[in-house]
Amino acid sequence: MASVEIRVPSRSSKLKRLFYKDGTWAFLLLLPNLLGFLAFTFLPVIASFFLSFTSWDMLSPIQWVGMENYAGLIHDETFIKVFWNTLYFSAVSVPLGIVLALFLAVALDQNIKFKKFYRAAYFLPVISSMVAVAVVWQWIYNPEYGILNYFLGFFGIKGPDWLTSTVWAMPAVIITSVWKNIGFNMLLFLAGLQAISESYYEAADMDGARWHHKFRYITVPLLSPTTFFVTVMSVIGSFQVFDTVFLMTQGGPARSTSVIVHYLYETAFKYFNMGYASAMAYVLFFLVLLITLFQFWRQKKWGIY
């Protein structure tokens, strides 16, 4: 009687079949997102890099101009102005937003009444439409009927024409932007505060430390990873600001609030100079990249290893 040999699949072959089966399903499930990334992110990035070396108005044939667009930016007075406006916006809004968000987070991390309500209230502007926020703040800044100038009048101060003044328009935009985004940074700081062990504060209480000592020597050092992350994200976001400027001032008056992204938008979709706008976009990209790399290089100063 002939013997029948039964072959039992090895464990490794089962794992391989399971891997290939799961890998196929994983690829199929990721495919829509991958196609969207390729079509709307990767390919446009590559195309814009090519366009930055060309002259194209979307109607005429594309003409290769080499580094002419990048050289033109150096002598473009408007670009230089919006570049400094962007630095001004970032230099003021980033520290202001971080400091206020930190103090809000510390205050709302205490055992106070209606704590959840306050947290939701401060986070509400983050999820609010920028159009609605711009309309509300334009009313607040109204020189005749605005509540801000009305409040300043109680102290004998004549409020300025906020959004039509070359001096006060940018501070007005900065205040609106900080108010709009402060809830997001506050939430990140709250998460960082939750990760700090109460044992540090209990030991400080036993040593008779006051609240400002605990804040300086416990809270701030242990929040350094969160602070570093918030700083990096805030700087990147500040260099990409557009909607606040576009909705509130349109870059005016006299381009006193126009920033790089706003000028880029006008160059591309108002004047249809796609090559020049693409060059501007890549200058902004490398500027943000260099600043971010510098922040990571200096991260040891934050106590992050």
CSV table of C-alpha atoms in Angstrom, one decimal:
chain,number,residue,atom,x,y,z
A,1,MET,CA,0.0,0.0,0.0
A,2,ALA,CA,1.5,3.3,-1.1
A,3,SER,CA,2.1,5.8,1.5
A,4,VAL,CA,0.6,9.3,1.2
A,5,GLU,CA,2.9,12.2,2.0
A,6,ILE,CA,1.1,15.1,3.7
A,7,ARG,CA,3.0,18.4,3.4
A,8,VAL,CA,2.4,20.8,6.2
A,9,PRO,CA,3.1,24.4,5.3
A,10,SER,CA,5.9,25.8,7.3
A,11,ARG,CA,5.4,28.7,9.7
A,12,SER,CA,7.6,31.0,7.4
A,13,SER,CA,5.4,30.3,4.3
A,14,LYS,CA,2.3,31.1,6.3
A,15,LEU,CA,3.7,34.4,7.4
A,16,LYS,CA,4.8,35.2,3.9
A,17,ARG,CA,1.3,34.5,2.5
A,18,LEU,CA,-0.2,36.5,5.3
A,19,PHE,CA,2.2,39.4,4.7
A,20,TYR,CA,1.5,39.5,1.0
A,21,LYS,CA,-2.2,39.3,1.5
A,22,ASP,CA,-2.2,42.1,4.2
A,23,GLY,CA,0.3,44.1,2.1
A,24,THR,CA,-2.0,44.0,-0.9
A,25,TRP,CA,-5.0,45.2,1.1
A,26,ALA,CA,-2.9,47.9,2.8
A,27,PHE,CA,-1.8,49.1,-0.6
A,28,LEU,CA,-5.4,49.2,-2.0
A,29,LEU,CA,-6.6,51.1,1.1
A,30,LEU,CA,-3.8,53.6,0.8
A,31,LEU,CA,-4.1,54.0,-3.0
A,32,PRO,CA,-6.8,56.8,-3.0
A,33,ASN,CA,-4.7,58.9,-0.6
A,34,LEU,CA,-1.5,58.2,-2.5
A,35,LEU,CA,-3.2,59.2,-5.8
A,36,GLY,CA,-4.5,62.4,-4.2
A,37,PHE,CA,-1.0,63.2,-2.8
A,38,LEU,CA,0.6,62.6,-6.2
A,39,ALA,CA,-2.0,64.6,-8.2
A,40,PHE,CA,-2.4,67.5,-5.8
A,41,THR,CA,0.9,67.8,-3.9
A,42,PHE,CA,3.9,66.0,-5.4
A,43,LEU,CA,3.3,66.7,-9.1
A,44,PRO,CA,2.4,70.4,-8.5
A,45,VAL,CA,5.5,70.8,-6.4
A,46,ILE,CA,7.7,69.4,-9.2
A,47,ALA,CA,5.9,71.4,-11.8
A,48,SER,CA,6.2,74.7,-9.9
A,49,PHE,CA,10.0,74.0,-9.5
A,50,PHE,CA,10.2,73.7,-13.3
A,51,LEU,CA,8.1,76.8,-13.8
A,52,SER,CA,10.3,78.8,-11.5
A,53,PHE,CA,12.9,78.8,-14.3
A,54,THR,CA,10.4,79.9,-17.0
A,55,SER,CA,8.2,82.8,-18.0
A,56,TRP,CA,4.6,81.8,-18.4
A,57,ASP,CA,1.3,83.7,-18.3
A,58,MET,CA,-1.0,80.7,-18.7
A,59,LEU,CA,-1.8,81.8,-22.3
A,60,SER,CA,1.5,82.1,-24.1
A,61,PRO,CA,3.9,79.2,-24.6
A,62,ILE,CA,6.3,78.5,-21.8
A,63,GLN,CA,9.7,80.2,-22.3
A,64,TRP,CA,12.8,79.1,-20.4
A,65,VAL,CA,14.6,82.0,-18.6
A,66,GLY,CA,16.9,80.2,-16.3
A,67,MET,CA,17.7,82.0,-13.1
A,68,GLU,CA,16.2,85.3,-14.3
A,69,ASN,CA,13.2,85.0,-11.9
A,70,TYR,CA,15.4,84.5,-8.9
A,71,ALA,CA,17.7,87.3,-9.9
A,72,GLY,CA,14.6,89.6,-10.3
A,73,LEU,CA,13.5,89.0,-6.8
A,74,ILE,CA,16.7,90.6,-5.4
A,75,HIS,CA,15.9,93.8,-7.2
A,76,ASP,CA,12.2,93.7,-6.7
A,77,GLU,CA,11.4,96.5,-4.2
A,78,THR,CA,7.9,95.1,-3.6
A,79,PHE,CA,9.3,91.7,-2.8
A,80,ILE,CA,11.8,93.2,-0.4
A,81,LYS,CA,9.1,95.2,1.3
A,82,VAL,CA,6.8,92.2,1.8
A,83,PHE,CA,9.8,90.1,2.9
A,84,TRP,CA,10.4,92.5,5.8
A,85,ASN,CA,6.7,92.7,6.5
A,86,THR,CA,6.7,88.9,6.8
A,87,LEU,CA,9.7,89.0,9.2
A,88,TYR,CA,7.9,91.7,11.2
A,89,PHE,CA,4.7,89.7,11.4
A,90,SER,CA,6.7,86.5,12.5
A,91,ALA,CA,8.9,88.3,15.0
A,92,VAL,CA,6.0,89.8,16.9
A,93,SER,CA,3.2,87.2,16.5
A,94,VAL,CA,5.3,84.1,17.3
A,95,PRO,CA,6.7,85.2,20.8
A,96,LEU,CA,3.4,86.9,21.7
A,97,GLY,CA,1.3,83.8,20.7
A,98,ILE,CA,3.6,81.4,22.6
A,99,VAL,CA,3.8,83.5,25.8
A,100,LEU,CA,0.1,84.1,26.0
A,101,ALA,CA,-0.8,80.5,25.2
A,102,LEU,CA,1.6,79.3,27.9
A,103,PHE,CA,0.1,81.5,30.6
A,104,LEU,CA,-3.4,80.5,29.5
A,105,ALA,CA,-2.5,76.9,29.7
A,106,VAL,CA,-1.0,77.2,33.1
A,107,ALA,CA,-4.0,79.1,34.4
A,108,LEU,CA,-6.5,76.6,32.9
A,109,ASP,CA,-4.5,73.7,34.3
A,110,GLN,CA,-5.4,74.8,37.8
A,111,ASN,CA,-8.3,73.5,39.8
A,112,ILE,CA,-10.8,76.3,39.0
A,113,LYS,CA,-14.5,76.4,38.3
A,114,PHE,CA,-15.8,76.1,34.7
A,115,LYS,CA,-12.4,74.9,33.6
A,116,LYS,CA,-13.8,72.9,30.7
A,117,PHE,CA,-15.9,75.9,29.6
A,118,TYR,CA,-12.9,78.2,29.5
A,119,ARG,CA,-10.8,75.7,27.6
A,120,ALA,CA,-13.6,75.3,24.9
A,121,ALA,CA,-14.0,79.1,24.7
A,122,TYR,CA,-10.4,79.8,24.1
A,123,PHE,CA,-10.2,77.0,21.5
A,124,LEU,CA,-13.4,78.1,19.7
A,125,PRO,CA,-11.6,80.7,17.5
A,126,VAL,CA,-9.3,78.0,16.1
A,127,ILE,CA,-12.2,76.1,14.5
A,128,SER,CA,-14.1,79.2,13.5
A,129,SER,CA,-14.2,80.4,9.9
A,130,MET,CA,-11.5,83.0,9.1
A,131,VAL,CA,-14.1,84.9,7.2
A,132,ALA,CA,-16.3,85.2,10.3
A,133,VAL,CA,-13.3,86.1,12.4
A,134,ALA,CA,-12.2,88.8,9.9
A,135,VAL,CA,-15.7,90.4,9.8
A,136,VAL,CA,-15.9,90.5,13.6
A,137,TRP,CA,-12.5,92.1,14.0
A,138,GLN,CA,-13.1,94.6,11.2
A,139,TRP,CA,-16.1,95.7,13.2
A,140,ILE,CA,-14.0,95.9,16.4
A,141,TYR,CA,-11.3,98.0,14.6
A,142,ASN,CA,-13.9,100.4,13.0
A,143,PRO,CA,-12.6,103.9,13.8
A,144,GLU,CA,-16.0,105.3,14.5
A,145,TYR,CA,-18.2,102.5,15.8
A,146,GLY,CA,-15.7,99.9,16.8
A,147,ILE,CA,-15.6,98.7,20.4
A,148,LEU,CA,-11.8,99.0,20.7
A,149,ASN,CA,-11.7,102.7,20.0
A,150,TYR,CA,-14.8,103.1,22.2
A,151,PHE,CA,-13.0,101.4,25.1
A,152,LEU,CA,-9.9,103.6,24.5
A,153,GLY,CA,-12.1,106.7,24.7
A,154,PHE,CA,-12.7,106.0,28.4
A,155,PHE,CA,-9.0,106.7,29.1
A,156,GLY,CA,-9.0,109.8,26.9
A,157,ILE,CA,-7.2,108.1,24.1
A,158,LYS,CA,-8.2,108.7,20.5
A,159,GLY,CA,-8.0,105.4,18.7
A,160,PRO,CA,-6.4,105.3,15.3
A,161,ASP,CA,-7.8,104.2,12.0
A,162,TRP,CA,-6.5,100.7,12.6
A,163,LEU,CA,-6.9,99.0,9.2
A,164,THR,CA,-6.2,102.1,7.1
A,165,SER,CA,-3.1,103.3,8.9
A,166,THR,CA,0.3,102.3,7.6
A,167,VAL,CA,1.5,102.2,11.2
A,168,TRP,CA,-1.3,100.4,12.9
A,169,ALA,CA,-2.6,98.0,10.2
A,170,MET,CA,0.1,95.4,10.8
A,171,PRO,CA,-0.3,95.3,14.6
A,172,ALA,CA,-4.1,95.0,14.1
A,173,VAL,CA,-3.5,92.0,11.8
A,174,ILE,CA,-1.1,90.5,14.3
A,175,ILE,CA,-3.6,90.8,17.2
A,176,THR,CA,-6.3,89.1,15.1
A,177,SER,CA,-3.9,86.3,14.0
A,178,VAL,CA,-2.7,85.7,17.6
A,179,TRP,CA,-6.3,85.6,18.9
A,180,LYS,CA,-7.3,83.2,16.2
A,181,ASN,CA,-4.5,80.7,16.8
A,182,ILE,CA,-3.8,81.0,20.5
A,183,GLY,CA,-6.2,78.2,21.4
A,184,PHE,CA,-4.2,75.6,19.4
A,185,ASN,CA,-0.9,76.5,21.2
A,186,MET,CA,-2.8,76.5,24.5
A,187,LEU,CA,-4.0,73.0,23.8
A,188,LEU,CA,-0.5,71.8,23.1
A,189,PHE,CA,0.8,73.4,26.3
A,190,LEU,CA,-2.0,71.8,28.3
A,191,ALA,CA,-1.0,68.4,27.0
A,192,GLY,CA,2.6,69.1,28.0
A,193,LEU,CA,1.5,70.2,31.5
A,194,GLN,CA,-0.5,67.0,31.9
A,195,ALA,CA,2.7,65.0,31.3
A,196,ILE,CA,4.5,66.7,34.2
A,197,SER,CA,4.5,64.6,37.4
A,198,GLU,CA,2.9,66.2,40.4
A,199,SER,CA,5.7,64.8,42.5
A,200,TYR,CA,7.9,67.7,41.3
A,201,TYR,CA,5.5,70.3,42.6
A,202,GLU,CA,4.9,68.4,45.9
A,203,ALA,CA,8.7,68.4,46.5
A,204,ALA,CA,8.8,72.1,45.7
A,205,ASP,CA,5.9,72.7,48.2
A,206,MET,CA,7.8,70.9,50.9
A,207,ASP,CA,10.8,73.1,50.3
A,208,GLY,CA,8.6,76.2,50.5
A,209,ALA,CA,8.9,77.3,46.9
A,210,ARG,CA,6.5,80.0,45.7
A,211,TRP,CA,4.4,79.7,42.5
A,212,HIS,CA,6.9,81.7,40.4
A,213,HIS,CA,9.7,79.5,41.5
A,214,LYS,CA,7.8,76.4,40.5
A,215,PHE,CA,7.0,78.0,37.2
A,216,ARG,CA,10.5,79.0,36.4
A,217,TYR,CA,12.4,75.9,37.7
A,218,ILE,CA,9.9,73.1,37.1
A,219,THR,CA,7.2,74.1,34.5
A,220,VAL,CA,9.4,75.9,32.0
A,221,PRO,CA,12.2,73.4,31.8
A,222,LEU,CA,10.0,70.3,31.7
A,223,LEU,CA,7.8,72.0,29.0
A,224,SER,CA,10.9,72.6,26.8
A,225,PRO,CA,10.0,69.8,24.3
A,226,THR,CA,6.5,71.2,23.9
A,227,THR,CA,7.7,74.7,23.7
A,228,PHE,CA,10.2,73.7,21.0
A,229,PHE,CA,7.5,72.0,18.9
A,230,VAL,CA,5.1,75.0,19.3
A,231,THR,CA,7.9,77.4,18.3
A,232,VAL,CA,8.7,75.5,15.2
A,233,MET,CA,5.1,75.1,14.1
A,234,SER,CA,4.4,78.8,14.9
A,235,VAL,CA,7.3,80.1,12.9
A,236,ILE,CA,6.3,77.9,9.9
A,237,GLY,CA,2.7,79.1,10.2
A,238,SER,CA,3.7,82.8,10.5
A,239,PHE,CA,5.7,82.7,7.3
A,240,GLN,CA,2.7,81.2,5.5
A,241,VAL,CA,0.1,83.7,6.7
A,242,PHE,CA,-2.3,84.7,4.0
A,243,ASP,CA,-6.0,84.5,4.9
A,244,THR,CA,-5.9,87.1,7.7
A,245,VAL,CA,-4.1,89.6,5.5
A,246,PHE,CA,-6.3,88.9,2.4
A,247,LEU,CA,-9.6,89.2,4.2
A,248,MET,CA,-8.8,92.2,6.5
A,249,THR,CA,-6.6,94.6,4.5
A,250,GLN,CA,-5.9,93.1,1.1
A,251,GLY,CA,-2.3,93.9,1.8
A,252,GLY,CA,-2.9,97.6,2.3
A,253,PRO,CA,-2.6,100.4,2.9
A,254,ALA,CA,0.5,101.0,0.7
A,255,ARG,CA,1.4,97.3,1.1
A,256,SER,CA,2.1,97.8,4.8
A,257,THR,CA,0.5,94.5,5.6
A,258,SER,CA,1.3,92.6,2.4
A,259,VAL,CA,3.4,89.4,3.1
A,260,ILE,CA,5.2,87.0,0.9
A,261,VAL,CA,2.3,84.6,0.3
A,262,HIS,CA,-0.1,87.5,-0.4
A,263,TYR,CA,2.3,89.0,-3.0
A,264,LEU,CA,2.8,85.5,-4.4
A,265,TYR,CA,-1.0,85.1,-4.8
A,266,GLU,CA,-1.3,88.4,-6.6
A,267,THR,CA,1.6,87.7,-8.9
A,268,ALA,CA,0.2,84.3,-9.9
A,269,PHE,CA,-3.5,84.8,-10.0
A,270,LYS,CA,-3.8,88.6,-10.6
A,271,TYR,CA,-0.9,89.3,-12.9
A,272,PHE,CA,-0.7,85.6,-14.2
A,273,ASN,CA,3.1,85.6,-13.9
A,274,MET,CA,3.4,81.9,-12.9
A,275,GLY,CA,7.2,81.6,-13.3
A,276,TYR,CA,7.9,84.6,-11.1
A,277,ALA,CA,5.4,83.4,-8.5
A,278,SER,CA,6.9,79.9,-8.5
A,279,ALA,CA,10.4,81.3,-7.9
A,280,MET,CA,8.9,83.3,-5.0
A,281,ALA,CA,7.4,80.2,-3.6
A,282,TYR,CA,10.7,78.3,-3.6
A,283,VAL,CA,12.5,81.3,-2.0
A,284,LEU,CA,9.9,81.1,0.8
A,285,PHE,CA,10.3,77.3,1.0
A,286,PHE,CA,14.1,77.5,1.4
A,287,LEU,CA,13.8,80.4,3.9
A,288,VAL,CA,11.4,78.4,6.1
A,289,LEU,CA,13.6,75.3,5.7
A,290,LEU,CA,16.7,77.1,6.8
A,291,ILE,CA,15.0,78.7,9.8
A,292,THR,CA,13.6,75.2,10.8
A,293,LEU,CA,17.0,73.6,10.4
A,294,PHE,CA,18.5,76.3,12.5
A,295,GLN,CA,15.9,75.7,15.3
A,296,PHE,CA,16.7,72.0,15.3
A,297,TRP,CA,20.4,72.7,15.4
A,298,ARG,CA,19.9,74.9,18.4
A,299,GLN,CA,17.5,72.5,20.1
A,300,LYS,CA,20.1,71.5,22.7
A,301,LYS,CA,19.8,75.0,24.2
A,302,TRP,CA,16.2,74.1,25.0
A,303,GLY,CA,17.3,71.1,27.0
A,304,ILE,CA,16.1,68.6,24.4
A,305,TYR,CA,18.4,65.6,23.6
